[in-house]
Amino acid sequence: MSTLRFHAIKESLAYKPVTIEEKERRSDLFGKHVFNENTMRQYLTKDAFKGVMNAVQYGKKIDRSIADQVASSMKDWALSKGVTHYTHWFQPLTGATAEKHDAFFETIGNGMAIEKFGGSQLVQQEPDASSFPSGGIRNTFEARGYTAWDPTSPAFIYGTTLCIPTIFVAYTGEALDYKTPLLRALHAVDDAATAICKYFDKNVKKVSSSLGWEQEYFLIDKMLAASRPDISLTGRTLLGHSPAKGQQLDDHYFGAIPGRALNFMRELETECMLLGIPVKTRHNEVAPNQFELAPIYEEANLAVDHNSLLMDIMGRVASRHNFKVLLHEKPFEGINGSGKHNNWSLSTDTGINLLGPGKTPMSNLQFLTFFINTIKAVHEHEALLRAAIASASNDHRLGANEAPPAIISVFIGEQLTKVLEELEGVTKGKLSPQEKTELKLNVVGKIPDVLLDNTDRNRTSPFAFTGNKFEFRAVGSTANCGNPMTILNTIVAKQLKDFKIEVDKLIDKKDLKKDEAIFNVLREYIKSTKNILFEGNGYGKEWEEEAKKRGLSNNKTTPEALKAKVSKETIALFEEMNVMSKIEAEARYEIEVEAYIMHIQIESRVLGDIARNHIVPTAVKYQNILIENVRGLKEIFDKKFNSVSKEQINLIEEISSHIEGINVNVTKMINERKKANAIEDIEKKSLAYCNNVKPLFDDIRYHCDKLELLVDDEIWPLTKYRELLFTR
């Protein structure tokens, strides 16, 4: 056994789990480290509190005097909890969070100092914009960028630092983060949805997008993970033979949580409670050492912030328990990958879930309006929705082991399909009193009963209705939720806007009543969106063929999928809804394509290094042992040598064949990488990496994994799957 692997296993087995006891109620811990509404009531003046709440609820600007009061109170609260520094906490387009800490400390002369934090420090800071991905918006010599306070997401304390959630924009005003377009998209869907709600309730003044994410992840012993260069550098295993036992017995899913993992979860959940992250559910997932954590629903912007914060906290807490958290969508071959299901809905300020049926025909008509318009939005923009979840890591997951396929479709269940079919038969134009009664009582009125029994689910559906929300299941576990949520809310906002125009036109020109106009438009939507609805097996070849006939895109790779983000239709959509300018959209496309190239390039280099510097030398060493064995056999058996040494010679030849296969394919991979690197056009370069470099990974892996089964376990250099997945 290699020295590194030996010590990693030894350290892992010697680790004594830290037992975490939960001494306080969750409700008592919740939000203790958050400058939330309750804390603001205690620390802010009446005017300052009102100013902040107006900004949160109605988007009103906070004037400078109010900002100074908030900053002073925020500082006093933070100092009372032992805080020494503050930071503008933001989400640049790196996929990670960013922060620069400044001390409250300032000198005032004569050897004296004070703790200082004013409105200017709260409202705006200036990080280096050229050092973050900008897609050409910022040059190296144009370093200025700004972070600006987002009062809709409360400040929080982590460690001894006050973290202030902010947006991040260039000096010229373009968004350089995930939060800014998301806030714009949420504003767009608020305006569009509120206008539709006025058809049903004049008292509605605001509609909020809600999000409940489900974070899947693997917990691997830290020392074992550190012994694998591929896990350390890429977050996944680039090679490794499947263990004899994987997930085929289904004995891990929802099983008793291992004690060490449970202690990690307890500390993680305590940290989450203090930071106001409303985590509620924890359980074993399907694959060995795979788990899931899920919170209670929140307003989408806050939920996105909380998920980004959670991913940071998970790594820190895991380290204290000698774990490494793997968030990669497919860290292990042959078993389930990890996703981050985004459960999405819309809710009014009057407390109504717009995707939940009500107790009256009118409330159910409202439900159907938002339900059908969402389906229509997905139908019109399915390629863009696919682009929203595109990444090098998610490409490994989509379409395998219960993950949805790359074809975007909507699952609504058999019963709701029947409801839509009945609505499709609504008479065009004015309805007779009898038709209205029959429609509202027999079709619309029975929806709650239909949904009560609509319990079946389709785990291969990327976008499924699950009773009172849509579940966007194709989102990857490493993703920042801001990206898919920006796209989803934008396309729904656009669709609702178009719907209102059509309904109002029918009311004005056709002299139809409001309900009749709504039914007429919805009926046409039902007819035109049938192609996006699919109830069957998303993995079958039959579905690929059927989807092609229906005109649905099937972009299996990220370079193919991302093109939808810069189509003329997409640019026009973003500009119309004031979510992104053409410059911002094109910059994001460039950033995401570059990220894809870099990920494949890094994996290629790591794989080449492991294959040639770890696997091949080990195989040669074992081969030499076999050769010495054969020589010894020849000396002993002489005349019987050929029959006695046949198996050993065959093994030597087999090892030689795999060594050759590795060297030939690594050389090919390096040459293809050089060719790709010489390409200046970023789109063509990404396609070269996707189509010419990446396919060689499988060929190299094949030979390495075969050698793992042939070479003596005692000298194999890499920690094996059975050790990574079953050491707890």
XYZ file of C-alpha atoms in Angstrom:
728
model
C 0.000 0.000 0.000
C 1.376 3.430 -0.880
C 2.653 5.477 2.055
C 0.126 8.266 1.486
C -2.802 5.884 1.163
C -1.647 3.900 4.214
C -1.358 6.963 6.442
C -4.667 8.352 5.182
C -6.510 5.154 6.098
C -4.637 4.923 9.413
C -5.514 8.515 10.337
C -9.109 7.966 9.282
C -9.520 4.867 11.448
C -7.826 6.571 14.408
C -10.103 9.624 14.306
C -12.325 9.951 17.360
C -15.654 11.563 16.440
C -16.582 14.823 18.129
C -19.972 14.389 19.793
C -22.209 17.419 19.405
C -24.992 17.921 21.920
C -27.915 20.189 21.107
C -28.641 22.038 24.354
C -30.872 24.865 23.126
C -34.134 24.844 21.244
C -33.854 25.642 17.569
C -36.410 28.410 17.945
C -34.238 30.088 20.609
C -31.139 29.931 18.417
C -32.813 31.043 15.204
C -31.512 34.362 13.898
C -29.380 35.233 16.943
C -26.543 36.350 14.668
C -28.756 38.173 12.164
C -29.602 41.878 12.053
C -33.201 40.944 11.269
C -36.475 42.753 11.785
C -36.668 41.827 15.454
C -33.116 43.059 16.130
C -33.702 46.238 14.131
C -36.737 47.045 16.278
C -34.466 46.943 19.313
C -31.550 48.934 17.890
C -32.962 51.348 15.285
C -34.855 54.572 15.772
C -38.436 54.614 14.581
C -37.525 56.588 11.428
C -34.560 54.369 10.612
C -36.623 51.203 11.051
C -39.370 52.578 8.837
C -36.832 53.566 6.175
C -35.281 50.091 6.064
C -38.649 48.321 5.973
C -39.848 50.580 3.135
C -36.714 49.601 1.208
C -37.293 45.911 1.908
C -41.017 45.840 1.168
C -41.426 48.490 -1.518
C -37.926 49.056 -2.916
C -37.745 52.670 -1.750
C -34.321 54.308 -1.585
C -32.711 54.793 1.841
C -31.406 58.354 2.273
C -27.986 59.106 3.744
C -29.153 60.165 7.213
C -31.062 56.881 7.621
C -28.033 54.926 6.379
C -25.853 56.582 9.044
C -28.359 55.633 11.761
C -28.541 52.030 10.514
C -24.741 51.760 10.335
C -24.315 53.085 13.871
C -26.913 50.688 15.262
C -25.535 47.764 13.261
C -22.069 48.494 14.654
C -23.335 48.672 18.261
C -25.155 45.357 17.848
C -22.133 43.703 16.256
C -19.702 44.988 18.918
C -21.990 43.658 21.650
C -21.413 40.199 20.149
C -17.625 40.450 20.019
C -17.324 41.433 16.355
C -14.110 43.198 15.280
C -14.445 43.489 11.486
C -17.037 44.077 8.803
C -17.211 43.016 5.156
C -19.351 43.477 2.087
C -20.349 39.883 1.322
C -21.094 39.312 -2.363
C -21.417 36.617 -5.016
C -19.144 37.274 -8.009
C -19.281 35.128 -11.113
C -16.603 32.767 -9.791
C -19.235 30.470 -8.283
C -17.958 31.229 -4.775
C -18.681 34.041 -2.330
C -16.266 36.928 -1.784
C -15.381 39.122 1.172
C -12.736 41.660 2.202
C -12.575 42.336 5.956
C -12.052 45.829 7.399
C -11.714 46.528 11.099
C -14.094 48.903 12.861
C -10.880 50.301 14.354
C -9.689 53.800 13.363
C -7.102 56.139 14.905
C -8.103 59.700 15.841
C -4.683 61.130 16.732
C -2.788 61.584 19.998
C -2.385 57.841 20.278
C -6.130 57.342 20.555
C -8.505 55.116 18.561
C -12.226 54.414 18.198
C -14.545 51.870 16.637
C -16.052 53.536 13.566
C -18.597 52.430 10.975
C -20.676 54.988 9.068
C -23.340 55.080 6.398
C -20.790 55.403 3.595
C -19.068 52.160 4.665
C -22.436 50.402 4.937
C -23.849 51.535 1.620
C -20.846 51.200 -0.680
C -17.344 49.694 -0.897
C -14.827 49.389 -3.723
C -13.280 45.941 -4.381
C -11.004 45.320 -7.374
C -13.339 44.569 -10.301
C -10.556 43.518 -12.681
C -9.631 40.522 -10.513
C -13.066 38.909 -10.818
C -14.589 37.414 -13.994
C -16.131 40.197 -16.066
C -16.373 38.768 -19.577
C -14.496 41.749 -20.999
C -16.543 44.405 -19.172
C -13.458 45.337 -17.112
C -9.836 45.410 -18.265
C -6.893 44.793 -15.956
C -6.097 48.504 -15.965
C -9.748 49.330 -15.162
C -9.889 48.030 -11.617
C -12.744 49.976 -10.102
C -15.970 48.218 -9.149
C -18.522 48.738 -6.405
C -20.372 46.649 -3.872
C -23.649 48.202 -2.716
C -25.770 47.223 0.294
C -28.831 45.063 -0.347
C -31.198 45.849 2.562
C -33.609 43.077 1.501
C -31.091 40.495 2.759
C -30.205 41.125 6.422
C -26.635 41.481 7.664
C -25.273 38.615 9.731
C -22.324 37.751 11.954
C -20.011 34.895 11.085
C -17.117 34.360 13.467
C -15.983 37.853 14.462
C -17.063 39.513 11.210
C -20.207 41.470 10.371
C -21.221 40.363 6.864
C -23.331 42.767 4.809
C -24.962 41.189 1.705
C -24.338 43.371 -1.333
C -24.596 43.555 -5.080
C -21.404 43.881 -7.146
C -21.282 46.131 -10.210
C -18.622 47.573 -12.503
C -17.600 51.226 -12.444
C -19.683 51.594 -15.603
C -22.733 50.085 -13.900
C -22.894 46.568 -15.379
C -23.664 43.683 -13.024
C -20.685 41.479 -12.140
C -22.513 39.112 -9.794
C -25.456 36.737 -9.484
C -27.503 38.931 -7.148
C -28.015 42.027 -9.309
C -29.817 40.300 -12.242
C -31.769 38.204 -9.733
C -33.076 41.320 -7.976
C -34.071 42.767 -11.340
C -35.836 39.527 -12.318
C -37.681 39.440 -8.992
C -38.818 43.014 -9.552
C -40.023 42.084 -13.056
C -42.028 39.082 -11.878
C -43.454 41.129 -8.999
C -44.765 43.780 -11.405
C -46.137 41.277 -13.918
C -47.705 38.918 -11.372
C -49.237 41.717 -9.295
C -50.943 43.049 -12.411
C -52.475 39.606 -13.047
C -53.521 39.239 -9.405
C -55.584 42.427 -9.750
C -57.971 40.383 -11.935
C -58.795 38.333 -8.841
C -58.034 40.555 -5.818
C -57.591 44.321 -5.986
C -55.895 44.294 -2.563
C -52.733 42.563 -3.793
C -49.834 45.037 -3.864
C -46.833 42.748 -4.133
C -45.945 39.258 -5.359
C -42.787 37.539 -4.119
C -40.950 34.644 -5.675
C -40.239 31.915 -3.136
C -37.525 29.281 -3.257
C -36.869 26.115 -1.320
C -33.616 24.419 -2.316
C -32.595 20.845 -1.501
C -28.833 20.536 -1.127
C -27.335 17.114 -1.819
C -23.713 16.373 -0.934
C -21.172 13.659 -0.099
C -19.198 13.430 3.147
C -15.775 11.867 2.690
C -13.096 11.409 5.344
C -10.757 14.389 5.058
C -7.538 12.374 5.116
C -8.806 9.923 2.504
C -9.916 12.781 0.271
C -6.522 14.489 0.679
C -4.817 11.315 -0.547
C -6.588 11.698 -3.910
C -5.107 14.466 -6.134
C -8.220 14.400 -8.320
C -10.605 15.083 -5.428
C -8.318 17.790 -4.040
C -7.987 19.640 -7.351
C -11.246 18.936 -9.205
C -13.766 17.926 -6.536
C -14.382 14.543 -8.155
C -12.676 11.223 -8.842
C -11.292 11.131 -12.375
C -10.645 7.401 -12.088
C -11.394 4.525 -9.755
C -13.026 1.151 -10.222
C -16.525 0.677 -8.831
C -16.587 -1.261 -5.549
C -18.264 -4.675 -5.332
C -21.004 -3.028 -3.280
C -22.315 0.370 -4.256
C -25.923 1.542 -3.960
C -27.529 -1.518 -5.546
C -29.055 -2.743 -2.262
C -30.735 0.633 -1.621
C -29.742 0.232 2.023
C -28.370 3.747 2.539
C -31.375 5.761 1.342
C -33.331 7.114 4.322
C -31.374 4.727 6.574
C -30.106 5.546 10.059
C -27.690 8.457 9.767
C -24.142 7.358 10.751
C -23.071 8.836 14.095
C -20.118 10.801 12.796
C -22.185 12.299 9.972
C -24.963 13.109 12.442
C -22.554 15.039 14.651
C -21.488 17.045 11.614
C -25.132 17.732 10.776
C -25.913 18.864 14.317
C -23.134 21.432 14.349
C -23.975 22.554 10.817
C -27.625 23.023 11.721
C -26.714 24.986 14.855
C -24.584 27.329 12.738
C -27.481 27.644 10.279
C -29.956 28.447 13.041
C -27.762 31.245 14.395
C -27.499 32.696 10.878
C -31.240 32.500 10.232
C -31.010 29.708 7.640
C -34.234 27.749 8.331
C -32.902 24.213 7.757
C -35.502 21.586 8.547
C -34.823 18.253 6.821
C -31.792 15.953 6.870
C -31.472 12.393 5.593
C -29.291 9.813 3.886
C -29.458 9.997 0.101
C -29.258 7.047 -2.295
C -25.494 6.686 -2.727
C -23.158 5.614 0.087
C -21.956 8.605 2.141
C -24.417 10.882 0.304
C -26.795 13.107 2.267
C -29.338 15.878 1.817
C -30.266 19.031 3.694
C -33.333 21.145 2.963
C -34.780 24.341 4.493
C -38.209 25.896 4.846
C -39.189 28.101 1.891
C -38.028 31.709 1.834
C -38.204 34.719 -0.441
C -35.976 33.853 -3.407
C -33.255 36.491 -2.921
C -32.765 35.532 0.723
C -32.916 31.819 -0.108
C -30.162 32.249 -2.709
C -27.994 34.103 -0.184
C -28.622 31.421 2.411
C -27.677 28.601 0.057
C -24.436 30.346 -0.933
C -23.655 30.918 2.737
C -24.518 27.320 3.576
C -22.038 25.957 1.041
C -19.292 28.020 2.714
C -20.274 26.888 6.206
C -20.482 23.214 5.209
C -16.802 23.114 4.297
C -15.707 24.792 7.531
C -17.848 22.621 9.794
C -16.880 19.460 7.904
C -13.195 20.173 8.472
C -13.758 20.254 12.236
C -15.201 16.727 11.971
C -12.375 15.468 9.735
C -14.689 15.382 6.739
C -14.479 16.886 3.291
C -17.766 17.921 1.703
C -18.024 17.065 -1.986
C -20.576 19.270 -3.735
C -19.592 18.185 -7.244
C -22.539 16.885 -9.265
C -20.817 13.571 -10.037
C -17.899 12.860 -7.699
C -18.097 9.073 -8.194
C -18.671 6.985 -11.293
C -21.547 4.513 -11.280
C -23.581 5.906 -8.383
C -25.991 8.792 -7.962
C -24.735 12.310 -8.418
C -25.880 15.332 -6.431
C -28.412 17.950 -7.412
C -29.967 21.012 -5.856
C -33.678 20.855 -6.578
C -35.086 24.378 -6.747
C -38.701 24.383 -5.534
C -40.258 27.576 -6.856
C -43.543 29.372 -6.388
C -45.116 32.841 -6.249
C -46.901 34.304 -3.219
C -48.877 37.486 -2.635
C -48.545 39.961 0.214
C -52.058 38.831 1.211
C -50.715 35.366 2.028
C -51.817 33.426 -1.070
C -49.602 30.853 -2.808
C -50.426 31.459 -6.456
C -49.488 27.884 -7.383
C -51.658 26.384 -4.682
C -55.346 25.681 -5.414
C -57.970 27.312 -3.229
C -61.421 26.486 -1.924
C -63.412 28.505 -4.448
C -63.707 28.435 -8.255
C -62.298 31.982 -8.393
C -59.170 31.082 -6.420
C -58.742 28.000 -8.605
C -59.035 30.088 -11.746
C -56.231 32.212 -10.334
C -54.213 29.046 -9.680
C -54.790 27.815 -13.247
C -53.763 31.192 -14.626
C -50.344 31.066 -12.991
C -49.989 27.311 -13.475
C -50.645 27.398 -17.228
C -48.620 30.576 -17.759
C -45.615 28.945 -16.096
C -45.929 25.959 -18.436
C -46.198 28.370 -21.369
C -43.064 30.215 -20.198
C -41.089 26.969 -20.036
C -42.413 25.919 -23.453
C -41.308 29.182 -25.051
C -37.887 29.247 -23.396
C -36.942 25.607 -22.745
C -33.495 25.986 -24.339
C -32.742 29.004 -22.137
C -33.875 27.107 -19.040
C -31.491 24.298 -20.012
C -28.705 26.879 -20.356
C -29.468 28.096 -16.827
C -28.206 24.816 -15.347
C -25.317 24.191 -17.755
C -21.850 23.543 -16.336
C -18.942 21.170 -16.884
C -19.795 19.353 -13.656
C -23.553 19.117 -14.230
C -22.958 17.584 -17.673
C -21.752 14.435 -15.870
C -24.993 14.166 -13.885
C -27.813 14.976 -16.305
C -29.501 11.862 -17.628
C -27.955 9.349 -15.235
C -28.907 7.626 -11.972
C -32.215 9.407 -11.289
C -31.010 12.828 -12.469
C -33.221 14.495 -15.092
C -32.159 14.414 -18.767
C -30.864 17.418 -20.710
C -34.222 17.708 -22.503
C -36.409 20.187 -20.625
C -39.997 19.002 -20.192
C -42.776 19.606 -17.661
C -44.459 16.910 -15.583
C -47.883 17.759 -14.140
C -49.414 14.328 -13.463
C -52.280 12.427 -14.996
C -55.080 14.169 -13.104
C -54.025 17.718 -13.925
C -53.475 16.669 -17.529
C -57.158 15.664 -17.614
C -58.142 19.046 -16.137
C -56.240 20.842 -18.914
C -57.851 18.628 -21.530
C -61.286 19.604 -20.215
C -60.321 23.292 -20.208
C -59.133 22.935 -23.789
C -62.728 22.195 -24.743
C -63.956 25.550 -23.428
C -66.134 27.322 -25.980
C -64.332 30.132 -27.775
C -65.783 33.559 -27.096
C -68.690 34.218 -24.733
C -69.868 31.448 -22.429
C -73.483 30.673 -21.678
C -74.538 30.752 -17.989
C -74.767 26.950 -18.060
C -71.255 26.617 -19.526
C -69.853 28.962 -16.886
C -71.465 26.989 -14.084
C -70.355 23.637 -15.475
C -66.827 24.890 -16.053
C -66.373 26.421 -12.619
C -67.995 23.651 -10.625
C -67.071 20.520 -12.578
C -63.612 21.454 -13.860
C -62.137 24.341 -11.892
C -63.981 23.557 -8.701
C -62.630 20.029 -8.358
C -58.921 20.887 -8.578
C -58.232 20.618 -4.808
C -59.610 17.070 -4.817
C -57.527 16.214 -7.872
C -54.340 17.440 -6.225
C -55.021 15.598 -2.993
C -54.730 12.339 -4.907
C -52.026 13.489 -7.306
C -49.181 11.962 -5.301
C -47.174 10.195 -8.008
C -43.902 11.811 -9.067
C -41.585 11.490 -12.026
C -37.967 11.503 -10.892
C -36.721 11.837 -14.464
C -38.590 15.106 -15.041
C -36.405 18.233 -14.992
C -39.359 20.544 -14.212
C -42.229 18.985 -12.272
C -45.349 20.295 -10.581
C -45.536 18.833 -7.083
C -48.821 20.012 -5.618
C -48.297 23.705 -4.814
C -44.996 24.532 -6.527
C -42.792 23.668 -9.466
C -39.631 21.717 -8.759
C -36.717 22.550 -11.059
C -34.859 19.276 -10.501
C -32.102 19.747 -13.070
C -30.150 22.359 -11.076
C -26.692 21.082 -10.103
C -25.424 20.802 -6.541
C -22.546 23.281 -7.038
C -24.732 25.898 -8.724
C -25.481 29.334 -7.392
C -29.293 29.305 -7.311
C -29.281 32.909 -8.516
C -28.583 31.806 -12.086
C -31.583 29.459 -12.617
C -33.832 31.667 -10.471
C -32.989 34.724 -12.582
C -33.891 32.855 -15.768
C -37.062 31.259 -14.394
C -38.465 34.446 -12.898
C -37.614 36.410 -16.045
C -39.386 34.047 -18.448
C -42.437 33.838 -16.176
C -42.523 37.637 -15.860
C -42.398 37.997 -19.638
C -45.142 35.402 -20.101
C -47.439 37.024 -17.515
C -46.886 40.391 -19.151
C -47.886 38.971 -22.557
C -50.858 37.178 -21.005
C -52.252 40.409 -19.578
C -51.955 42.125 -22.937
C -53.924 39.304 -24.596
C -56.623 39.216 -21.908
C -57.081 42.991 -21.898
C -57.322 43.000 -25.691
C -60.131 40.413 -25.592
C -61.978 42.366 -22.916
C -61.685 45.635 -24.859
C -62.244 44.445 -28.424
C -64.460 41.383 -28.012
C -66.521 42.796 -25.184
C -65.893 39.660 -23.109
C -66.174 39.405 -19.361
C -62.890 39.018 -17.470
C -63.371 35.286 -16.716
C -64.326 34.548 -20.297
C -61.281 36.375 -21.622
C -59.008 34.507 -19.212
C -60.509 31.135 -20.182
C -60.126 31.920 -23.878
C -56.435 32.808 -23.576
C -55.682 29.853 -21.283
C -57.375 27.486 -23.708
C -55.080 28.612 -26.519
C -52.052 28.233 -24.240
C -53.063 24.678 -23.407
C -53.275 23.832 -27.100
C -49.926 25.420 -27.934
C -47.887 23.968 -25.040
C -48.681 20.254 -25.300
C -45.222 19.515 -26.655
C -43.521 20.483 -23.393
C -45.673 18.158 -21.245
C -44.256 14.678 -20.701
C -45.217 12.021 -18.179
C -42.990 9.096 -19.176
C -39.415 7.852 -18.796
C -37.004 10.670 -19.534
C -34.082 8.250 -19.904
C -35.385 6.247 -22.846
C -34.148 6.609 -26.414
C -37.798 6.778 -27.383
C -38.138 10.092 -25.516
C -35.127 11.561 -27.324
C -36.722 10.687 -30.648
C -40.132 11.946 -29.532
C -38.665 15.194 -28.153
C -36.965 15.832 -31.479
C -40.296 15.434 -33.280
C -41.838 17.884 -30.819
C -39.175 20.464 -31.592
C -37.583 20.381 -28.126
C -33.866 21.001 -27.814
C -31.532 18.283 -26.548
C -28.326 20.105 -25.704
C -26.330 17.435 -23.891
C -23.196 19.492 -23.350
C -22.538 22.897 -21.855
C -21.051 24.502 -25.013
C -24.194 23.526 -26.930
C -26.541 24.649 -24.170
C -24.956 28.039 -23.415
C -25.574 29.369 -26.926
C -29.194 29.979 -25.921
C -27.994 32.655 -23.498
C -26.861 34.942 -26.320
C -29.512 34.271 -28.938
C -31.333 37.313 -30.342
C -34.501 36.191 -28.583
C -32.767 35.904 -25.212
C -31.023 39.279 -25.484
C -34.344 40.887 -26.428
C -36.057 39.139 -23.491
C -33.487 40.343 -20.951
C -33.535 43.879 -22.287
C -37.343 44.075 -22.397
C -37.634 42.865 -18.806
C -34.724 45.098 -17.644
C -32.878 42.088 -16.235
C -29.651 42.323 -18.247
C -28.272 44.474 -21.010
C -26.780 42.945 -24.133
C -23.290 43.660 -22.752
C -24.093 41.903 -19.460
C -25.647 38.866 -21.170
C -22.739 38.440 -23.585
C -20.229 38.888 -20.760
C -21.871 36.132 -18.734
C -21.850 33.831 -21.725
C -18.121 34.421 -22.166
C -17.464 33.850 -18.446
C -19.403 30.586 -18.391
C -17.763 29.278 -21.561
C -14.319 30.161 -20.169
C -15.188 28.423 -16.898
C -16.137 25.299 -18.858
C -12.819 25.353 -20.735
C -10.831 25.873 -17.544
C -12.602 23.024 -15.728
C -11.930 20.547 -18.549
C -8.369 21.797 -18.912
C -7.644 21.344 -15.200
C -9.210 17.874 -15.158
C -7.176 16.925 -18.213
C -3.920 17.995 -16.581
C -4.741 16.254 -13.305
C -5.761 13.040 -15.073
C -2.603 13.026 -17.177
C -0.486 13.541 -14.056
C -2.171 10.756 -12.070
C -2.147 8.319 -14.962
C 1.510 8.769 -15.890
C 3.078 9.654 -12.521
C 1.035 7.424 -10.206
C -0.683 4.607 -12.095
C 1.894 3.698 -14.746
C 4.908 3.564 -12.356
C 2.888 1.401 -9.933
C 1.851 -0.930 -12.756
C 5.470 -1.183 -13.933
C 6.630 -1.925 -10.386
C 4.090 -4.748 -10.061
C 4.965 -5.968 -13.546
C 8.623 -6.217 -12.502
C 7.604 -8.288 -9.480
C 5.753 -10.657 -11.822
C 8.743 -10.823 -14.168
C 11.006 -11.785 -11.261
C 8.440 -14.404 -10.295
C 8.493 -15.827 -13.825
C 12.283 -15.989 -13.774
C 12.136 -17.894 -10.501
C 9.603 -20.314 -11.933
C 11.857 -20.971 -14.894
C 14.751 -21.854 -12.599
C 12.624 -24.202 -10.510
C 10.436 -25.922 -13.111
C 12.584 -25.695 -16.226
C 10.817 -28.206 -18.577
C 7.362 -27.517 -17.107
C 7.960 -23.770 -17.241
C 5.549 -22.959 -20.088
C 2.533 -24.582 -18.444
C 3.349 -23.285 -14.961
C 4.030 -19.642 -15.953
C 1.220 -19.233 -18.487
C -1.078 -17.190 -16.184
C 1.733 -14.934 -14.976
C 2.866 -14.211 -18.523
C -0.711 -13.470 -19.589
C -0.995 -11.050 -16.648
C 2.273 -9.331 -17.613
C 1.001 -8.940 -21.178
C -2.356 -7.597 -19.986
C -0.652 -5.035 -17.759
C 1.609 -4.026 -20.656
C -1.443 -3.546 -22.850
C -3.087 -1.208 -20.339
C 0.133 0.746 -19.757
C 0.370 1.252 -23.501
C -3.294 2.292 -23.630
C -2.705 4.898 -20.934
C 0.413 6.365 -22.557
C -1.085 6.467 -26.053
C -4.285 8.180 -24.879
C -2.558 10.626 -22.527
C -0.344 11.682 -25.443
C -3.448 12.111 -27.627
C -5.132 14.134 -24.888
C -2.137 16.446 -24.494
C -1.936 16.997 -28.246
C -5.661 17.731 -28.488
C -5.349 20.124 -25.554
C -2.534 21.980 -27.305
C -4.638 22.278 -30.453
C -7.602 23.563 -28.432
C -5.442 26.103 -26.585
C -4.280 27.525 -29.914
C -7.869 28.382 -30.901
C -8.701 32.042 -30.233
C -12.465 31.897 -30.732
C -13.867 31.011 -27.309
C -16.867 29.091 -28.614
C -14.749 26.965 -30.958
C -12.236 26.380 -28.176
C -14.963 25.111 -25.827
C -16.223 22.746 -28.528
C -12.685 21.461 -29.089
C -12.298 20.734 -25.386
C -15.756 19.153 -25.276
C -15.500 17.008 -28.407
C -11.779 16.271 -28.693
C -10.186 16.467 -25.226
C -12.893 15.301 -22.855
C -13.771 12.011 -24.676
C -10.211 10.783 -24.061
C -10.880 10.898 -20.295
C -12.972 7.738 -20.596
C -10.301 5.898 -22.577
C -7.600 6.748 -20.051
C -9.865 5.883 -17.162
C -10.755 2.518 -18.672
C -7.142 1.366 -18.688
C -6.397 2.815 -15.220
C -9.448 1.136 -13.693
C -8.535 -2.185 -15.271
C -5.073 -1.941 -13.748
C -6.635 -1.286 -10.333
C -8.099 -4.813 -10.501
C -4.830 -6.373 -11.698
C -2.195 -4.680 -9.533
C -1.513 -5.806 -5.963
C -3.721 -3.819 -3.558
C -0.738 -3.376 -1.236
C 1.057 -1.090 -3.680
C -1.905 0.631 -5.384
C -1.268 4.382 -4.914
C -4.809 5.780 -4.761
C -7.426 5.396 -2.061
C -10.094 3.152 -3.579
C -13.833 3.673 -3.920
C -14.601 1.106 -1.226
C -12.468 3.093 1.238
C -13.837 6.498 0.213
C -17.488 5.434 0.242
C -17.632 3.039 3.164
C -15.291 4.589 5.743
C -17.509 6.309 8.317
